[in-house]
PDB file of C-alpha atoms in Angstrom:
ATOM      1  CA  UNK K   4     153.240 127.667  85.755  1.00 44.00           C
ATOM      2  CA  UNK K   5     154.459 124.717  87.873  1.00 54.00           C
ATOM      3  CA  UNK K   6     152.078 121.854  88.421  1.00 60.00           C
ATOM      4  CA  UNK K   7     150.525 121.633  91.890  1.00 58.00           C
ATOM      5  CA  UNK K   8     151.944 118.845  94.072  1.00 63.00           C
ATOM      6  CA  UNK K   9     150.113 115.555  94.256  1.00 76.00           C
ATOM      7  CA  UNK K  10     150.380 112.881  96.940  1.00 88.00           C
ATOM      8  CA  UNK K  11     150.768 109.223  96.009  1.00 94.00           C
ATOM      9  CA  UNK K  12     151.903 107.403  99.141  1.00 96.00           C
ATOM     10  CA  UNK K  13     151.554 103.674  99.746  1.00 97.00           C
ATOM     11  CA  UNK K  14     148.714 102.794 102.117  1.00 97.00           C
ATOM     12  CA  UNK K  15     146.872 106.104 101.804  1.00 97.00           C
ATOM     13  CA  UNK K  16     143.262 106.538 100.684  1.00 98.00           C
ATOM     14  CA  UNK K  17     142.669 108.778  97.673  1.00 98.00           C
ATOM     15  CA  UNK K  18     139.844 110.154  95.592  1.00 98.00           C
ATOM     16  CA  UNK K  19     140.911 110.411  91.940  1.00 98.00           C
ATOM     17  CA  UNK K  20     138.855 111.870  89.108  1.00 97.00           C
ATOM     18  CA  UNK K  21     139.075 113.171  85.579  1.00 97.00           C
ATOM     19  CA  UNK K  22     136.745 114.959  83.142  1.00 96.00           C
ATOM     20  CA  UNK K  23     136.281 115.155  79.416  1.00 96.00           C
ATOM     21  CA  UNK K  24     137.911 118.042  77.599  1.00 92.00           C
ATOM     22  CA  UNK K  25     135.664 121.105  77.816  1.00 88.00           C
ATOM     23  CA  UNK K  26     133.397 118.858  79.938  1.00 89.00           C
ATOM     24  CA  UNK K  27     132.385 116.968  76.802  1.00 94.00           C
ATOM     25  CA  UNK K  28     131.080 113.415  77.128  1.00 96.00           C
ATOM     26  CA  UNK K  29     133.659 110.633  77.167  1.00 97.00           C
ATOM     27  CA  UNK K  30     131.030 107.872  77.435  1.00 98.00           C
ATOM     28  CA  UNK K  31     128.316 108.023  74.776  1.00 97.00           C
ATOM     29  CA  UNK K  32     126.692 104.580  75.082  1.00 97.00           C
ATOM     30  CA  UNK K  33     126.689 101.533  77.318  1.00 98.00           C
ATOM     31  CA  UNK K  34     129.505  99.917  75.345  1.00 98.00           C
ATOM     32  CA  UNK K  35     131.775 102.873  76.178  1.00 98.00           C
ATOM     33  CA  UNK K  36     131.177 102.414  79.904  1.00 98.00           C
ATOM     34  CA  UNK K  37     131.767  98.672  79.589  1.00 98.00           C
ATOM     35  CA  UNK K  38     135.048  99.153  77.743  1.00 98.00           C
ATOM     36  CA  UNK K  39     136.285 101.548  80.409  1.00 98.00           C
ATOM     37  CA  UNK K  40     135.497  98.978  83.107  1.00 98.00           C
ATOM     38  CA  UNK K  41     137.573  96.411  81.203  1.00 98.00           C
ATOM     39  CA  UNK K  42     140.422  98.908  80.914  1.00 98.00           C
ATOM     40  CA  UNK K  43     140.185  99.584  84.635  1.00 98.00           C
ATOM     41  CA  UNK K  44     140.224  95.845  85.340  1.00 98.00           C
ATOM     42  CA  UNK K  45     143.371  95.388  83.245  1.00 98.00           C
ATOM     43  CA  UNK K  46     145.061  98.276  85.035  1.00 98.00           C
ATOM     44  CA  UNK K  47     144.235  96.797  88.440  1.00 98.00           C
ATOM     45  CA  UNK K  48     145.817  93.499  87.368  1.00 98.00           C
ATOM     46  CA  UNK K  49     149.030  95.272  86.394  1.00 97.00           C
ATOM     47  CA  UNK K  50     149.343  97.818  89.193  1.00 98.00           C
ATOM     48  CA  UNK K  51     149.273  97.282  92.934  1.00 98.00           C
ATOM     49  CA  UNK K  52     146.241  99.435  93.704  1.00 98.00           C
ATOM     50  CA  UNK K  53     143.003  98.555  95.494  1.00 98.00           C
ATOM     51  CA  UNK K  54     139.713 100.064  94.280  1.00 98.00           C
ATOM     52  CA  UNK K  55     136.953 100.554  96.867  1.00 98.00           C
ATOM     53  CA  UNK K  56     134.358 102.723  95.124  1.00 98.00           C
ATOM     54  CA  UNK K  57     133.849 104.238  91.683  1.00 98.00           C
ATOM     55  CA  UNK K  58     131.285 105.877  89.440  1.00 98.00           C
ATOM     56  CA  UNK K  59     131.431 106.472  85.708  1.00 98.00           C
ATOM     57  CA  UNK K  60     129.429 109.477  84.550  1.00 98.00           C
ATOM     58  CA  UNK K  61     128.846 110.610  80.941  1.00 98.00           C
ATOM     59  CA  UNK K  62     131.610 113.232  81.023  1.00 97.00           C
ATOM     60  CA  UNK K  63     133.774 112.220  84.004  1.00 98.00           C
ATOM     61  CA  UNK K  64     134.581 109.492  86.484  1.00 98.00           C
ATOM     62  CA  UNK K  65     135.436 109.086  90.175  1.00 98.00           C
ATOM     63  CA  UNK K  66     137.628 106.454  91.863  1.00 98.00           C
ATOM     64  CA  UNK K  67     138.318 105.825  95.557  1.00 98.00           C
ATOM     65  CA  UNK K  68     141.476 103.782  95.835  1.00 98.00           C
ATOM     66  CA  UNK K  69     144.618 102.921  97.774  1.00 98.00           C
ATOM     67  CA  UNK K  70     148.063 102.375  96.215  1.00 98.00           C
ATOM     68  CA  UNK K  71     150.058  99.609  97.878  1.00 98.00           C
ATOM     69  CA  UNK K  72     153.440 101.006  96.872  1.00 97.00           C
ATOM     70  CA  UNK K  73     154.582 104.604  96.519  1.00 97.00           C
ATOM     71  CA  UNK K  74     153.721 106.196  93.186  1.00 96.00           C
ATOM     72  CA  UNK K  75     151.463 103.354  92.035  1.00 97.00           C
ATOM     73  CA  UNK K  76     148.303 105.455  91.801  1.00 98.00           C
ATOM     74  CA  UNK K  77     149.939 107.738  89.246  1.00 97.00           C
ATOM     75  CA  UNK K  78     151.122 104.755  87.219  1.00 97.00           C
ATOM     76  CA  UNK K  79     147.657 103.199  87.238  1.00 98.00           C
ATOM     77  CA  UNK K  80     145.936 106.458  86.325  1.00 97.00           C
ATOM     78  CA  UNK K  81     148.417 107.098  83.535  1.00 96.00           C
ATOM     79  CA  UNK K  82     147.809 103.601  82.139  1.00 97.00           C
ATOM     80  CA  UNK K  83     144.022 103.991  82.328  1.00 98.00           C
ATOM     81  CA  UNK K  84     144.046 107.438  80.736  1.00 96.00           C
ATOM     82  CA  UNK K  85     146.375 106.407  77.942  1.00 96.00           C
ATOM     83  CA  UNK K  86     144.551 103.169  77.114  1.00 97.00           C
ATOM     84  CA  UNK K  87     141.143 104.839  77.186  1.00 97.00           C
ATOM     85  CA  UNK K  88     142.301 107.758  75.022  1.00 96.00           C
ATOM     86  CA  UNK K  89     143.719 105.389  72.391  1.00 95.00           C
ATOM     87  CA  UNK K  90     140.514 103.340  72.364  1.00 95.00           C
ATOM     88  CA  UNK K  91     138.317 106.446  72.166  1.00 96.00           C
ATOM     89  CA  UNK K  92     140.214 107.937  69.206  1.00 95.00           C
ATOM     90  CA  UNK K  93     140.268 104.608  67.371  1.00 95.00           C
ATOM     91  CA  UNK K  94     136.573 103.939  67.901  1.00 95.00           C
ATOM     92  CA  UNK K  95     135.301 107.449  67.135  1.00 95.00           C
ATOM     93  CA  UNK K  96     137.947 108.312  64.496  1.00 93.00           C
ATOM     94  CA  UNK K  97     138.976 111.471  66.327  1.00 90.00           C
ATOM     95  CA  UNK K  98     142.772 111.167  66.247  1.00 85.00           C
ATOM     96  CA  UNK K  99     144.305 114.611  65.824  1.00 81.00           C
ATOM     97  CA  UNK K 100     141.044 116.377  66.642  1.00 82.00           C
ATOM     98  CA  UNK K 101     141.836 117.320  70.234  1.00 82.00           C
ATOM     99  CA  UNK K 102     142.202 115.881  73.689  1.00 91.00           C
ATOM    100  CA  UNK K 103     139.793 113.417  75.255  1.00 95.00           C
ATOM    101  CA  UNK K 104     140.503 114.651  78.798  1.00 95.00           C
ATOM    102  CA  UNK K 105     140.685 118.261  79.877  1.00 86.00           C
ATOM    103  CA  UNK K 106     143.927 117.741  81.814  1.00 85.00           C
ATOM    104  CA  UNK K 107     145.779 115.210  83.929  1.00 89.00           C
ATOM    105  CA  UNK K 108     143.688 113.593  86.623  1.00 95.00           C
ATOM    106  CA  UNK K 109     143.030 115.215  90.000  1.00 95.00           C
ATOM    107  CA  UNK K 110     143.310 113.528  93.376  1.00 96.00           C
ATOM    108  CA  UNK K 111     143.396 114.195  97.100  1.00 97.00           C
ATOM    109  CA  UNK K 112     144.233 112.159 100.238  1.00 98.00           C
ATOM    110  CA  UNK K 113     141.433 111.036 102.574  1.00 98.00           C
ATOM    111  CA  UNK K 114     141.665 110.376 106.300  1.00 98.00           C
ATOM    112  CA  UNK K 115     140.866 106.766 107.210  1.00 97.00           C
ATOM    113  CA  UNK K 116     137.835 107.541 109.371  1.00 97.00           C
ATOM    114  CA  UNK K 117     134.357 108.951 108.711  1.00 97.00           C
ATOM    115  CA  UNK K 118     135.822 111.081 105.914  1.00 98.00           C
ATOM    116  CA  UNK K 119     136.423 107.894 103.910  1.00 98.00           C
ATOM    117  CA  UNK K 120     132.709 107.066 104.158  1.00 98.00           C
ATOM    118  CA  UNK K 121     131.724 110.624 103.177  1.00 98.00           C
ATOM    119  CA  UNK K 122     133.805 110.417 100.003  1.00 98.00           C
ATOM    120  CA  UNK K 123     132.464 106.966  99.104  1.00 98.00           C
ATOM    121  CA  UNK K 124     128.904 108.231  99.559  1.00 98.00           C
ATOM    122  CA  UNK K 125     129.717 111.272  97.431  1.00 98.00           C
ATOM    123  CA  UNK K 126     131.069 109.050  94.662  1.00 98.00           C
ATOM    124  CA  UNK K 127     128.362 106.395  94.747  1.00 98.00           C
ATOM    125  CA  UNK K 128     125.465 108.896  94.708  1.00 98.00           C
ATOM    126  CA  UNK K 129     126.892 110.968  91.840  1.00 98.00           C
ATOM    127  CA  UNK K 130     124.365 109.767  89.256  1.00 98.00           C
ATOM    128  CA  UNK K 131     121.499 110.245  91.722  1.00 98.00           C
ATOM    129  CA  UNK K 132     122.629 113.781  92.494  1.00 97.00           C
ATOM    130  CA  UNK K 133     122.748 114.475  88.728  1.00 97.00           C
ATOM    131  CA  UNK K 134     119.172 113.231  88.295  1.00 98.00           C
ATOM    132  CA  UNK K 135     120.124 110.262  86.079  1.00 98.00           C
ATOM    133  CA  UNK K 136     118.428 107.679  88.312  1.00 98.00           C
ATOM    134  CA  UNK K 137     115.828 107.618  91.071  1.00 98.00           C
ATOM    135  CA  UNK K 138     117.949 105.459  93.382  1.00 98.00           C
ATOM    136  CA  UNK K 139     121.739 105.482  93.650  1.00 98.00           C
ATOM    137  CA  UNK K 140     122.007 101.693  93.311  1.00 98.00           C
ATOM    138  CA  UNK K 141     120.179 101.796  89.966  1.00 98.00           C
ATOM    139  CA  UNK K 142     123.167 103.373  88.194  1.00 98.00           C
ATOM    140  CA  UNK K 143     124.766 100.422  86.394  1.00 98.00           C
ATOM    141  CA  UNK K 144     128.225 101.944  86.044  1.00 98.00           C
ATOM    142  CA  UNK K 145     129.301 102.206  89.643  1.00 98.00           C
ATOM    143  CA  UNK K 146     130.385 100.296  92.713  1.00 98.00           C
ATOM    144  CA  UNK K 147     127.070 100.472  94.571  1.00 98.00           C
ATOM    145  CA  UNK K 148     125.290  98.555  91.815  1.00 98.00           C
ATOM    146  CA  UNK K 149     128.123  96.009  91.878  1.00 98.00           C
ATOM    147  CA  UNK K 150     127.878  95.681  95.646  1.00 97.00           C
ATOM    148  CA  UNK K 151     124.317  94.411  95.316  1.00 97.00           C
ATOM    149  CA  UNK K 152     125.176  91.747  92.723  1.00 96.00           C
ATOM    150  CA  UNK K 153     126.240  88.300  93.938  1.00 91.00           C
ATOM    151  CA  UNK K 154     128.809  87.367  92.897  1.00 93.00           C
ATOM    152  CA  UNK K 155     130.394  90.553  91.539  1.00 95.00           C
ATOM    153  CA  UNK K 156     130.008  90.604  87.745  1.00 95.00           C
ATOM    154  CA  UNK K 157     133.002  90.332  85.468  1.00 96.00           C
ATOM    155  CA  UNK K 158     135.307  92.072  85.108  1.00 96.00           C
ATOM    156  CA  UNK K 159     136.169  92.025  88.807  1.00 96.00           C
ATOM    157  CA  UNK K 160     137.060  95.504  90.051  1.00 98.00           C
ATOM    158  CA  UNK K 161     136.431  95.929  93.770  1.00 98.00           C
ATOM    159  CA  UNK K 162     138.657  95.099  96.732  1.00 98.00           C
ATOM    160  CA  UNK K 163     137.283  94.381 100.222  1.00 97.00           C
ATOM    161  CA  UNK K 164     137.011  97.539 102.275  1.00 97.00           C
ATOM    162  CA  UNK K 165     139.710  98.038 104.911  1.00 95.00           C
ATOM    163  CA  UNK K 166     137.101  99.733 107.126  1.00 96.00           C
ATOM    164  CA  UNK K 167     133.851  98.024 108.128  1.00 96.00           C
ATOM    165  CA  UNK K 168     131.072  99.375 105.921  1.00 97.00           C
ATOM    166  CA  UNK K 169     128.538 101.392 107.923  1.00 97.00           C
ATOM    167  CA  UNK K 170     125.135  99.741 108.579  1.00 97.00           C
ATOM    168  CA  UNK K 171     122.309 100.439 106.091  1.00 98.00           C
ATOM    169  CA  UNK K 172     124.905 101.538 103.562  1.00 98.00           C
ATOM    170  CA  UNK K 173     122.579 101.698 100.557  1.00 98.00           C
ATOM    171  CA  UNK K 174     120.144 103.871 102.501  1.00 98.00           C
ATOM    172  CA  UNK K 175     123.005 106.121 103.607  1.00 98.00           C
ATOM    173  CA  UNK K 176     124.183 106.594 100.039  1.00 98.00           C
ATOM    174  CA  UNK K 177     120.685 107.581  98.963  1.00 98.00           C
ATOM    175  CA  UNK K 178     120.528 110.263 101.651  1.00 98.00           C
ATOM    176  CA  UNK K 179     121.964 113.669 100.627  1.00 97.00           C
ATOM    177  CA  UNK K 180     125.257 114.803 102.054  1.00 98.00           C
ATOM    178  CA  UNK K 181     125.171 117.918 104.173  1.00 97.00           C
ATOM    179  CA  UNK K 182     126.164 121.158 102.491  1.00 97.00           C
ATOM    180  CA  UNK K 183     129.346 121.310 104.576  1.00 97.00           C
ATOM    181  CA  UNK K 184     130.280 117.769 103.477  1.00 98.00           C
ATOM    182  CA  UNK K 185     129.633 118.620  99.821  1.00 97.00           C
ATOM    183  CA  UNK K 186     131.637 121.828 100.037  1.00 97.00           C
ATOM    184  CA  UNK K 187     134.561 120.065 101.718  1.00 97.00           C
ATOM    185  CA  UNK K 188     134.745 117.268  99.131  1.00 98.00           C
ATOM    186  CA  UNK K 189     134.428 119.678  96.213  1.00 96.00           C
ATOM    187  CA  UNK K 190     137.139 121.949  97.597  1.00 96.00           C
ATOM    188  CA  UNK K 191     139.486 119.013  98.073  1.00 96.00           C
ATOM    189  CA  UNK K 192     138.763 117.757  94.557  1.00 95.00           C
ATOM    190  CA  UNK K 193     139.435 121.195  93.079  1.00 93.00           C
ATOM    191  CA  UNK K 194     142.584 121.947  95.041  1.00 93.00           C
ATOM    192  CA  UNK K 195     144.058 118.510  95.778  1.00 94.00           C
ATOM    193  CA  UNK K 196     143.676 119.392  99.434  1.00 95.00           C
ATOM    194  CA  UNK K 197     143.657 116.542 102.003  1.00 97.00           C
ATOM    195  CA  UNK K 198     140.221 115.774 103.451  1.00 98.00           C
ATOM    196  CA  UNK K 199     140.050 115.041 107.171  1.00 97.00           C
ATOM    197  CA  UNK K 200     140.133 116.537 110.632  1.00 97.00           C
ATOM    198  CA  UNK K 201     142.084 119.785 110.971  1.00 95.00           C
ATOM    199  CA  UNK K 202     144.995 118.191 112.809  1.00 95.00           C
ATOM    200  CA  UNK K 203     145.310 115.335 110.337  1.00 96.00           C
ATOM    201  CA  UNK K 204     145.064 117.680 107.351  1.00 95.00           C
ATOM    202  CA  UNK K 205     147.817 119.903 108.728  1.00 95.00           C
ATOM    203  CA  UNK K 206     150.075 116.935 109.431  1.00 95.00           C
ATOM    204  CA  UNK K 207     149.534 115.182 106.098  1.00 94.00           C
ATOM    205  CA  UNK K 208     149.867 118.405 104.113  1.00 94.00           C
ATOM    206  CA  UNK K 209     153.221 119.104 105.751  1.00 93.00           C
ATOM    207  CA  UNK K 210     154.506 115.543 105.351  1.00 92.00           C
ATOM    208  CA  UNK K 211     153.442 115.194 101.708  1.00 92.00           C
ATOM    209  CA  UNK K 212     154.416 118.717 100.673  1.00 91.00           C
ATOM    210  CA  UNK K 213     150.828 119.813 100.061  1.00 93.00           C
ATOM    211  CA  UNK K 214     150.918 123.095 101.966  1.00 91.00           C
ATOM    212  CA  UNK K 215     150.190 125.031  98.768  1.00 89.00           C
ATOM    213  CA  UNK K 216     146.793 123.306  98.503  1.00 89.00           C
ATOM    214  CA  UNK K 217     145.822 124.919 101.822  1.00 85.00           C
ATOM    215  CA  UNK K 218     146.431 128.492 100.715  1.00 76.00           C
ATOM    216  CA  UNK K 219     143.871 130.657  98.889  1.00 71.00           C
ATOM    217  CA  UNK K 220     144.457 130.852  95.151  1.00 60.00           C
ATOM    218  CA  UNK K 221     145.391 134.054  93.380  1.00 50.00           C
ATOM    219  CA  UNK K 222     148.166 136.518  93.846  1.00 49.00           C
ATOM    220  CA  UNK K 223     148.634 137.897  97.285  1.00 44.00           C
ATOM    221  CA  UNK K 224     148.298 141.625  97.625  1.00 46.00           C
ATOM    222  CA  UNK K 225     151.559 143.400  98.268  1.00 42.00           C
ATOM    223  CA  UNK K 226     151.473 146.356 100.583  1.00 47.00           C
ATOM    224  CA  UNK K 227     153.436 149.259  99.179  1.00 42.00           C
ATOM    225  CA  UNK K 228     154.996 151.420 101.846  1.00 47.00           C
ATOM    226  CA  UNK K 229     154.324 155.073 101.214  1.00 46.00           C
ATOM    227  CA  UNK K 230     157.321 157.413 101.367  1.00 45.00           C
ATOM    228  CA  UNK K 231     157.577 159.337 104.587  1.00 43.00           C
ATOM    229  CA  UNK K 232     156.377 162.940 104.538  1.00 43.00           C
ATOM    230  CA  UNK K 233     158.649 163.864 107.431  1.00 36.00           C
ATOM    231  CA  UNK K 234     161.764 165.682 106.276  1.00 40.00           C
ATOM    232  CA  UNK K 235     165.049 164.715 107.749  1.00 33.00           C
ATOM    233  CA  UNK K 236     166.618 167.300 110.009  1.00 31.00           C
TER     234      UNK K 236
END
């Protein structure tokens, strides 16, 4: 089966994520989270990508980023995945015992308007939504916690936002997304479908060859024409 298309255009906003194989944990202790942050820092020094928001969860992670040259997101994600997999197998002595990640990473383009803020809120409240903390900013392994530290702790990860952050941002992150917002983000994450207004989504899907992400999955039903019961004269 051919792989679904994936956009990676310079200047675009993207949500990228990956999960542990069979949804197993990929971070077992604080040191695992810290090592991944160092790997991410190294990748950001090598590749021309800006990181705006992120959250590391026990069995997956989320990144909101922007590549500055075409194809750079894929190169960064490949570097991060490879370096983390090697470190994981070496540390836990699991080489040859299966994959760390369930598959290659997923991603989808985001319109540079309110949809960008919706995705960042979705990412930064992930641990709160999972019941791991009582306040979103209490989760140590994410961008919201870093935002509240001054200066940002090492290793440096975050780039200044290209859009002005909305007022009362921490309060906004702690407020639940609407069901329609949740459904839209989850659908885009599952399908690689662009997230934005209808007109923008249609335009970006056509330009980046993502039309297949807009169609329902599964085989289309084929109508079989019944033979005519009328006899020819």
